[in-house]
Amino acid sequence: AQVRASLPKGKQVVAFQNRNPVHKAHFELLVHANKDVENSIILVHPTCGPTQPGDIDGATRIKTYEVLQEEPEYKKWAGENFRWSYLPYSMKMAGPREAIQHMIIRKNFGATHFIIGRDMAGTKSTLTSEDFYGAYEAQDMGKKHSAELNVKVVDYPNMVYVGAEGNERGYMTDVDAKAKGLKINKLSGTEFRKRLRSGEEIPEWFAFPKVVQVLRDGGDKIFL
C-alpha cells in the first residue's frame, strides 16, 4: 500500500523484476520501455532474498542499486521516471509459473505493465545442464493470462552495445544489430567475474563504474 501510494496518479506503471545488479543492457531496456509505454513510469522492483548458488547476495545487490542511482548517466536518462522498491522474496526458479506469480505480486504493488525477459526465472537441468524451460515459455505464459490479470506483458529483444551505430548510449536491439551486420560487443558473465577478481578493466559500456566498485570491494564472499 505504501508503494502504491507513492506512485504518481494517472501514470501507467511498468514493473521490472530482477535478481542481479543492473548493468547497462538492463538499464537500456528500462529506458526503452519508459519511452515505449506512453505516459509511464518504471517501477524497478528487485527481489532481495535468496536466489540460487553463484548469484550475488541480497545485501550487496541492494548496495549496487543505491550507488547506481547516484550515477550521472542514470540521473540523465532515468530522471524522475524511475521508482525503486525492494521485495523480500526468495526466487523459486520456477520459470513460467513464477513469472505469473511475479505478475500478480507487481499488480498488487500498482503495476499496469510487467516486463518479462528471455527465460525469466529459468534454471538448468541437473542432469544435462541445459535450460530447463524454453527461452520464451515465461513470456508466452504471461501473455496467455495477461487479460485475466489485467496486467500487460512488455517484452523486448536483448539490447546490445554497437557503439557509434547505436542510439545516444550506443545501444540497439540485437535483432536490428544482426540485420545490419554490425559488430556486437560482448562480455560474458564468466569473463566479467574474472575481471572483477583480477582487477582488469571492465568497459563502461557494460557496467556502471560505481556498481563495479561495490562488487570489487565485496570480493568472493558476495557470491552465494
PDB file of C-alpha atoms in Angstrom, residues 1-221:
ATOM      1  CA  ALA A   1       0.000   0.000   0.000  1.00  0.00           C
ATOM      2  CA  GLN A   2       2.866   2.398   0.764  1.00  0.00           C
ATOM      3  CA  VAL A   3       4.489   1.795  -2.624  1.00  0.00           C
ATOM      4  CA  ARG A   4       1.173   2.167  -4.462  1.00  0.00           C
ATOM      5  CA  ALA A   5       0.510   5.430  -2.633  1.00  0.00           C
ATOM      6  CA  SER A   6       3.932   6.776  -3.656  1.00  0.00           C
ATOM      7  CA  LEU A   7       3.314   6.246  -7.387  1.00  0.00           C
ATOM      8  CA  PRO A   8       2.119   9.262  -9.387  1.00  0.00           C
ATOM      9  CA  LYS A   9      -1.576   9.200 -10.179  1.00  0.00           C
ATOM     10  CA  GLY A  10      -2.642   8.925 -13.805  1.00  0.00           C
ATOM     11  CA  LYS A  11       0.566   7.187 -14.918  1.00  0.00           C
ATOM     12  CA  GLN A  12       0.968   3.710 -16.327  1.00  0.00           C
ATOM     13  CA  VAL A  13       3.389   1.665 -14.188  1.00  0.00           C
ATOM     14  CA  VAL A  14       5.865  -0.669 -15.895  1.00  0.00           C
ATOM     15  CA  ALA A  15       7.325  -3.073 -13.331  1.00  0.00           C
ATOM     16  CA  PHE A  16      10.721  -4.743 -13.708  1.00  0.00           C
ATOM     17  CA  GLN A  17      11.706  -7.763 -11.620  1.00  0.00           C
ATOM     18  CA  ASN A  18      15.388  -8.664 -11.331  1.00  0.00           C
ATOM     19  CA  ARG A  19      17.663 -10.647  -9.075  1.00  0.00           C
ATOM     20  CA  ASN A  20      21.033  -9.281 -10.221  1.00  0.00           C
ATOM     21  CA  PRO A  21      22.825  -5.915 -10.292  1.00  0.00           C
ATOM     22  CA  VAL A  22      21.539  -3.621 -13.028  1.00  0.00           C
ATOM     23  CA  HIS A  23      24.129  -3.286 -15.774  1.00  0.00           C
ATOM     24  CA  LYS A  24      23.993  -1.114 -18.888  1.00  0.00           C
ATOM     25  CA  ALA A  25      21.958  -3.528 -21.064  1.00  0.00           C
ATOM     26  CA  HIS A  26      19.305  -3.824 -18.319  1.00  0.00           C
ATOM     27  CA  PHE A  27      19.226  -0.052 -17.935  1.00  0.00           C
ATOM     28  CA  GLU A  28      18.860   0.369 -21.685  1.00  0.00           C
ATOM     29  CA  LEU A  29      15.863  -1.948 -21.623  1.00  0.00           C
ATOM     30  CA  LEU A  30      14.221   0.155 -18.891  1.00  0.00           C
ATOM     31  CA  VAL A  31      14.840   3.459 -20.677  1.00  0.00           C
ATOM     32  CA  HIS A  32      13.415   1.900 -23.847  1.00  0.00           C
ATOM     33  CA  ALA A  33      10.306   0.639 -22.007  1.00  0.00           C
ATOM     34  CA  ASN A  34       9.736   4.033 -20.408  1.00  0.00           C
ATOM     35  CA  LYS A  35       9.648   5.651 -23.851  1.00  0.00           C
ATOM     36  CA  ASP A  36       7.670   2.844 -25.454  1.00  0.00           C
ATOM     37  CA  VAL A  37       4.810   2.721 -22.918  1.00  0.00           C
ATOM     38  CA  GLU A  38       3.017   6.047 -23.176  1.00  0.00           C
ATOM     39  CA  ASN A  39       2.715   8.213 -20.063  1.00  0.00           C
ATOM     40  CA  SER A  40       4.569   5.698 -17.887  1.00  0.00           C
ATOM     41  CA  ILE A  41       6.970   5.378 -15.023  1.00  0.00           C
ATOM     42  CA  ILE A  42       9.272   2.424 -14.359  1.00  0.00           C
ATOM     43  CA  LEU A  43       8.978   0.564 -11.060  1.00  0.00           C
ATOM     44  CA  VAL A  44      12.294  -1.232 -10.551  1.00  0.00           C
ATOM     45  CA  HIS A  45      11.356  -3.941  -8.072  1.00  0.00           C
ATOM     46  CA  PRO A  46      14.256  -6.324  -7.350  1.00  0.00           C
ATOM     47  CA  THR A  47      13.919  -9.435  -5.237  1.00  0.00           C
ATOM     48  CA  CYS A  48      16.448  -9.299  -2.420  1.00  0.00           C
ATOM     49  CA  GLY A  49      16.026 -12.679  -0.749  1.00  0.00           C
ATOM     50  CA  PRO A  50      17.965 -15.886  -1.520  1.00  0.00           C
ATOM     51  CA  THR A  51      18.251 -16.823  -5.191  1.00  0.00           C
ATOM     52  CA  GLN A  52      20.476 -19.658  -6.428  1.00  0.00           C
ATOM     53  CA  PRO A  53      24.131 -20.716  -5.990  1.00  0.00           C
ATOM     54  CA  GLY A  54      26.547 -18.404  -7.782  1.00  0.00           C
ATOM     55  CA  ASP A  55      24.322 -15.332  -7.528  1.00  0.00           C
ATOM     56  CA  ILE A  56      25.302 -12.210  -5.569  1.00  0.00           C
ATOM     57  CA  ASP A  57      23.961 -11.899  -2.027  1.00  0.00           C
ATOM     58  CA  GLY A  58      20.993  -9.628  -1.316  1.00  0.00           C
ATOM     59  CA  ALA A  59      22.783  -7.031   0.800  1.00  0.00           C
ATOM     60  CA  THR A  60      25.370  -6.435  -1.925  1.00  0.00           C
ATOM     61  CA  ARG A  61      22.708  -6.245  -4.610  1.00  0.00           C
ATOM     62  CA  ILE A  62      20.934  -3.512  -2.650  1.00  0.00           C
ATOM     63  CA  LYS A  63      24.224  -1.576  -2.381  1.00  0.00           C
ATOM     64  CA  THR A  64      24.632  -1.744  -6.165  1.00  0.00           C
ATOM     65  CA  TYR A  65      21.116  -0.377  -6.656  1.00  0.00           C
ATOM     66  CA  GLU A  66      21.771   2.507  -4.279  1.00  0.00           C
ATOM     67  CA  VAL A  67      25.039   3.582  -5.933  1.00  0.00           C
ATOM     68  CA  LEU A  68      23.535   3.147  -9.402  1.00  0.00           C
ATOM     69  CA  GLN A  69      21.054   5.902  -8.623  1.00  0.00           C
ATOM     70  CA  GLU A  70      23.986   8.248  -7.921  1.00  0.00           C
ATOM     71  CA  GLU A  71      25.494   7.743 -11.389  1.00  0.00           C
ATOM     72  CA  PRO A  72      25.289  10.838 -13.659  1.00  0.00           C
ATOM     73  CA  GLU A  73      24.210   8.673 -16.600  1.00  0.00           C
ATOM     74  CA  TYR A  74      21.376   7.209 -14.554  1.00  0.00           C
ATOM     75  CA  LYS A  75      20.188  10.661 -13.484  1.00  0.00           C
ATOM     76  CA  LYS A  76      20.354  11.935 -17.046  1.00  0.00           C
ATOM     77  CA  TRP A  77      18.267   9.201 -18.658  1.00  0.00           C
ATOM     78  CA  ALA A  78      16.040   7.997 -15.808  1.00  0.00           C
ATOM     79  CA  GLY A  79      15.261  11.415 -14.375  1.00  0.00           C
ATOM     80  CA  GLU A  80      12.119  11.322 -12.260  1.00  0.00           C
ATOM     81  CA  ASN A  81      10.612   8.482 -14.273  1.00  0.00           C
ATOM     82  CA  PHE A  82      12.045   5.588 -12.243  1.00  0.00           C
ATOM     83  CA  ARG A  83      10.859   4.396  -8.833  1.00  0.00           C
ATOM     84  CA  TRP A  84      12.535   1.758  -6.665  1.00  0.00           C
ATOM     85  CA  SER A  85      11.293  -0.685  -4.064  1.00  0.00           C
ATOM     86  CA  TYR A  86      12.818  -3.933  -2.788  1.00  0.00           C
ATOM     87  CA  LEU A  87      10.900  -7.183  -2.486  1.00  0.00           C
ATOM     88  CA  PRO A  88      11.868  -9.614   0.329  1.00  0.00           C
ATOM     89  CA  TYR A  89      11.253 -12.724  -1.751  1.00  0.00           C
ATOM     90  CA  SER A  90      13.148 -15.952  -2.338  1.00  0.00           C
ATOM     91  CA  MET A  91      13.404 -16.931  -6.012  1.00  0.00           C
ATOM     92  CA  LYS A  92      11.980 -20.366  -6.816  1.00  0.00           C
ATOM     93  CA  MET A  93      13.473 -20.589 -10.334  1.00  0.00           C
ATOM     94  CA  ALA A  94      10.121 -21.977 -11.464  1.00  0.00           C
ATOM     95  CA  GLY A  95      10.118 -20.401 -14.922  1.00  0.00           C
ATOM     96  CA  PRO A  96       6.693 -19.645 -16.471  1.00  0.00           C
ATOM     97  CA  ARG A  97       4.718 -20.330 -13.285  1.00  0.00           C
ATOM     98  CA  GLU A  98       6.946 -17.996 -11.312  1.00  0.00           C
ATOM     99  CA  ALA A  99       6.531 -15.332 -13.988  1.00  0.00           C
ATOM    100  CA  ILE A 100       2.779 -15.427 -13.318  1.00  0.00           C
ATOM    101  CA  GLN A 101       3.410 -15.147  -9.591  1.00  0.00           C
ATOM    102  CA  HIS A 102       5.608 -12.105 -10.194  1.00  0.00           C
ATOM    103  CA  MET A 103       2.909 -10.509 -12.357  1.00  0.00           C
ATOM    104  CA  ILE A 104       0.357 -10.930  -9.550  1.00  0.00           C
ATOM    105  CA  ILE A 105       2.760  -9.524  -6.948  1.00  0.00           C
ATOM    106  CA  ARG A 106       3.562  -6.475  -9.082  1.00  0.00           C
ATOM    107  CA  LYS A 107      -0.120  -5.875  -9.819  1.00  0.00           C
ATOM    108  CA  ASN A 108      -0.624  -5.659  -6.055  1.00  0.00           C
ATOM    109  CA  PHE A 109       2.123  -3.011  -5.991  1.00  0.00           C
ATOM    110  CA  GLY A 110       0.329  -0.942  -8.635  1.00  0.00           C
ATOM    111  CA  ALA A 111       1.774  -2.189 -11.926  1.00  0.00           C
ATOM    112  CA  THR A 112      -0.220  -1.943 -15.145  1.00  0.00           C
ATOM    113  CA  HIS A 113       2.581  -3.487 -17.235  1.00  0.00           C
ATOM    114  CA  PHE A 114       5.207  -6.116 -16.457  1.00  0.00           C
ATOM    115  CA  ILE A 115       8.481  -6.788 -18.261  1.00  0.00           C
ATOM    116  CA  ILE A 116       9.194 -10.466 -18.922  1.00  0.00           C
ATOM    117  CA  GLY A 117      12.614 -11.204 -20.345  1.00  0.00           C
ATOM    118  CA  ARG A 118      14.070 -14.245 -22.045  1.00  0.00           C
ATOM    119  CA  ASP A 119      13.857 -17.365 -19.833  1.00  0.00           C
ATOM    120  CA  MET A 120      12.595 -15.449 -16.800  1.00  0.00           C
ATOM    121  CA  ALA A 121      13.177 -17.330 -13.511  1.00  0.00           C
ATOM    122  CA  GLY A 122      14.783 -20.091 -15.539  1.00  0.00           C
ATOM    123  CA  THR A 123      17.240 -22.700 -14.380  1.00  0.00           C
ATOM    124  CA  LYS A 124      19.273 -25.540 -15.848  1.00  0.00           C
ATOM    125  CA  SER A 125      18.703 -29.263 -15.695  1.00  0.00           C
ATOM    126  CA  THR A 126      20.805 -31.012 -13.040  1.00  0.00           C
ATOM    127  CA  LEU A 127      21.164 -33.955 -15.442  1.00  0.00           C
ATOM    128  CA  THR A 128      22.058 -32.294 -18.749  1.00  0.00           C
ATOM    129  CA  SER A 129      22.970 -28.701 -17.711  1.00  0.00           C
ATOM    130  CA  GLU A 130      20.665 -27.492 -20.473  1.00  0.00           C
ATOM    131  CA  ASP A 131      17.990 -24.848 -19.943  1.00  0.00           C
ATOM    132  CA  PHE A 132      15.055 -26.468 -18.154  1.00  0.00           C
ATOM    133  CA  TYR A 133      12.445 -24.172 -19.697  1.00  0.00           C
ATOM    134  CA  GLY A 134      12.099 -22.835 -23.208  1.00  0.00           C
ATOM    135  CA  ALA A 135      13.518 -19.367 -23.822  1.00  0.00           C
ATOM    136  CA  TYR A 136      10.095 -17.772 -24.331  1.00  0.00           C
ATOM    137  CA  GLU A 137       7.818 -20.004 -22.241  1.00  0.00           C
ATOM    138  CA  ALA A 138       7.551 -17.389 -19.481  1.00  0.00           C
ATOM    139  CA  GLN A 139       6.615 -14.657 -21.960  1.00  0.00           C
ATOM    140  CA  ASP A 140       4.014 -16.892 -23.593  1.00  0.00           C
ATOM    141  CA  MET A 141       2.519 -17.835 -20.225  1.00  0.00           C
ATOM    142  CA  GLY A 142       2.374 -14.184 -19.173  1.00  0.00           C
ATOM    143  CA  LYS A 143       0.616 -13.164 -22.384  1.00  0.00           C
ATOM    144  CA  LYS A 144      -1.841 -16.053 -22.037  1.00  0.00           C
ATOM    145  CA  HIS A 145      -3.013 -14.767 -18.652  1.00  0.00           C
ATOM    146  CA  SER A 146      -2.492 -11.038 -19.287  1.00  0.00           C
ATOM    147  CA  ALA A 147      -6.176 -10.171 -19.790  1.00  0.00           C
ATOM    148  CA  GLU A 148      -7.254 -12.254 -16.783  1.00  0.00           C
ATOM    149  CA  LEU A 149      -4.729 -10.476 -14.539  1.00  0.00           C
ATOM    150  CA  ASN A 150      -5.264  -7.074 -16.179  1.00  0.00           C
ATOM    151  CA  VAL A 151      -1.506  -6.623 -16.493  1.00  0.00           C
ATOM    152  CA  LYS A 152       0.032  -6.154 -19.926  1.00  0.00           C
ATOM    153  CA  VAL A 153       3.219  -8.094 -20.682  1.00  0.00           C
ATOM    154  CA  VAL A 154       6.054  -5.996 -22.098  1.00  0.00           C
ATOM    155  CA  ASP A 155       8.801  -7.905 -23.876  1.00  0.00           C
ATOM    156  CA  TYR A 156      11.696  -6.706 -25.983  1.00  0.00           C
ATOM    157  CA  PRO A 157      14.671  -8.258 -27.778  1.00  0.00           C
ATOM    158  CA  ASN A 158      18.008  -8.137 -25.957  1.00  0.00           C
ATOM    159  CA  MET A 159      19.736  -4.752 -26.007  1.00  0.00           C
ATOM    160  CA  VAL A 160      23.348  -4.837 -27.241  1.00  0.00           C
ATOM    161  CA  TYR A 161      26.187  -2.337 -27.495  1.00  0.00           C
ATOM    162  CA  VAL A 162      27.294  -1.400 -31.017  1.00  0.00           C
ATOM    163  CA  GLY A 163      28.998   1.954 -30.403  1.00  0.00           C
ATOM    164  CA  ALA A 164      28.510   4.853 -32.805  1.00  0.00           C
ATOM    165  CA  GLU A 165      25.965   2.929 -34.882  1.00  0.00           C
ATOM    166  CA  GLY A 166      23.585   2.722 -31.915  1.00  0.00           C
ATOM    167  CA  ASN A 167      21.441   5.254 -30.089  1.00  0.00           C
ATOM    168  CA  GLU A 168      22.691   8.074 -27.855  1.00  0.00           C
ATOM    169  CA  ARG A 169      24.118   5.481 -25.473  1.00  0.00           C
ATOM    170  CA  GLY A 170      25.491   3.206 -28.188  1.00  0.00           C
ATOM    171  CA  TYR A 171      22.802   0.518 -27.908  1.00  0.00           C
ATOM    172  CA  MET A 172      20.224  -1.100 -30.190  1.00  0.00           C
ATOM    173  CA  THR A 173      18.285  -4.364 -30.192  1.00  0.00           C
ATOM    174  CA  ASP A 174      20.209  -7.496 -31.121  1.00  0.00           C
ATOM    175  CA  VAL A 175      17.654  -8.085 -33.900  1.00  0.00           C
ATOM    176  CA  ASP A 176      18.479  -4.743 -35.538  1.00  0.00           C
ATOM    177  CA  ALA A 177      22.224  -5.161 -34.991  1.00  0.00           C
ATOM    178  CA  LYS A 178      22.249  -8.572 -36.674  1.00  0.00           C
ATOM    179  CA  ALA A 179      20.074  -7.333 -39.542  1.00  0.00           C
ATOM    180  CA  LYS A 180      22.571  -4.525 -40.180  1.00  0.00           C
ATOM    181  CA  GLY A 181      25.583  -6.810 -39.854  1.00  0.00           C
ATOM    182  CA  LEU A 182      27.066  -4.764 -37.013  1.00  0.00           C
ATOM    183  CA  LYS A 183      29.705  -5.950 -34.585  1.00  0.00           C
ATOM    184  CA  ILE A 184      28.124  -6.658 -31.211  1.00  0.00           C
ATOM    185  CA  ASN A 185      30.343  -6.043 -28.198  1.00  0.00           C
ATOM    186  CA  LYS A 186      30.047  -8.869 -25.689  1.00  0.00           C
ATOM    187  CA  LEU A 187      31.326  -9.664 -22.216  1.00  0.00           C
ATOM    188  CA  SER A 188      30.238 -12.997 -20.761  1.00  0.00           C
ATOM    189  CA  GLY A 189      29.264 -13.426 -17.130  1.00  0.00           C
ATOM    190  CA  THR A 190      32.289 -15.668 -16.625  1.00  0.00           C
ATOM    191  CA  GLU A 191      34.644 -13.076 -18.085  1.00  0.00           C
ATOM    192  CA  PHE A 192      33.000 -10.312 -16.061  1.00  0.00           C
ATOM    193  CA  ARG A 193      33.594 -12.170 -12.803  1.00  0.00           C
ATOM    194  CA  LYS A 194      37.151 -12.991 -13.828  1.00  0.00           C
ATOM    195  CA  ARG A 195      37.847  -9.306 -14.386  1.00  0.00           C
ATOM    196  CA  LEU A 196      36.200  -8.380 -11.109  1.00  0.00           C
ATOM    197  CA  ARG A 197      38.552 -10.691  -9.237  1.00  0.00           C
ATOM    198  CA  SER A 198      41.707  -9.808 -11.179  1.00  0.00           C
ATOM    199  CA  GLY A 199      41.157  -6.039 -11.236  1.00  0.00           C
ATOM    200  CA  GLU A 200      41.176  -5.967 -15.034  1.00  0.00           C
ATOM    201  CA  GLU A 201      39.289  -3.153 -16.742  1.00  0.00           C
ATOM    202  CA  ILE A 202      35.563  -3.590 -17.180  1.00  0.00           C
ATOM    203  CA  PRO A 203      34.302  -1.443 -20.052  1.00  0.00           C
ATOM    204  CA  GLU A 204      31.850   1.314 -19.169  1.00  0.00           C
ATOM    205  CA  TRP A 205      29.528   0.232 -21.968  1.00  0.00           C
ATOM    206  CA  PHE A 206      28.936  -2.950 -19.970  1.00  0.00           C
ATOM    207  CA  ALA A 207      28.549  -1.776 -16.360  1.00  0.00           C
ATOM    208  CA  PHE A 208      28.253   1.360 -14.262  1.00  0.00           C
ATOM    209  CA  PRO A 209      31.588   2.215 -12.552  1.00  0.00           C
ATOM    210  CA  LYS A 210      30.097   2.606  -9.062  1.00  0.00           C
ATOM    211  CA  VAL A 211      28.340  -0.736  -9.350  1.00  0.00           C
ATOM    212  CA  VAL A 212      31.603  -2.386 -10.396  1.00  0.00           C
ATOM    213  CA  GLN A 213      33.375  -0.855  -7.408  1.00  0.00           C
ATOM    214  CA  VAL A 214      30.812  -2.242  -4.948  1.00  0.00           C
ATOM    215  CA  LEU A 215      31.219  -5.710  -6.434  1.00  0.00           C
ATOM    216  CA  ARG A 216      35.010  -5.490  -6.332  1.00  0.00           C
ATOM    217  CA  ASP A 217      35.008  -4.281  -2.764  1.00  0.00           C
ATOM    218  CA  GLY A 218      32.849  -7.252  -1.782  1.00  0.00           C
ATOM    219  CA  GLY A 219      35.280  -9.865  -3.051  1.00  0.00           C
ATOM    220  CA  ASP A 220      34.474 -13.566  -3.381  1.00  0.00           C
ATOM    221  CA  LYS A 221      32.319 -13.647  -0.258  1.00  0.00           C
TER     222      LYS A 221
END
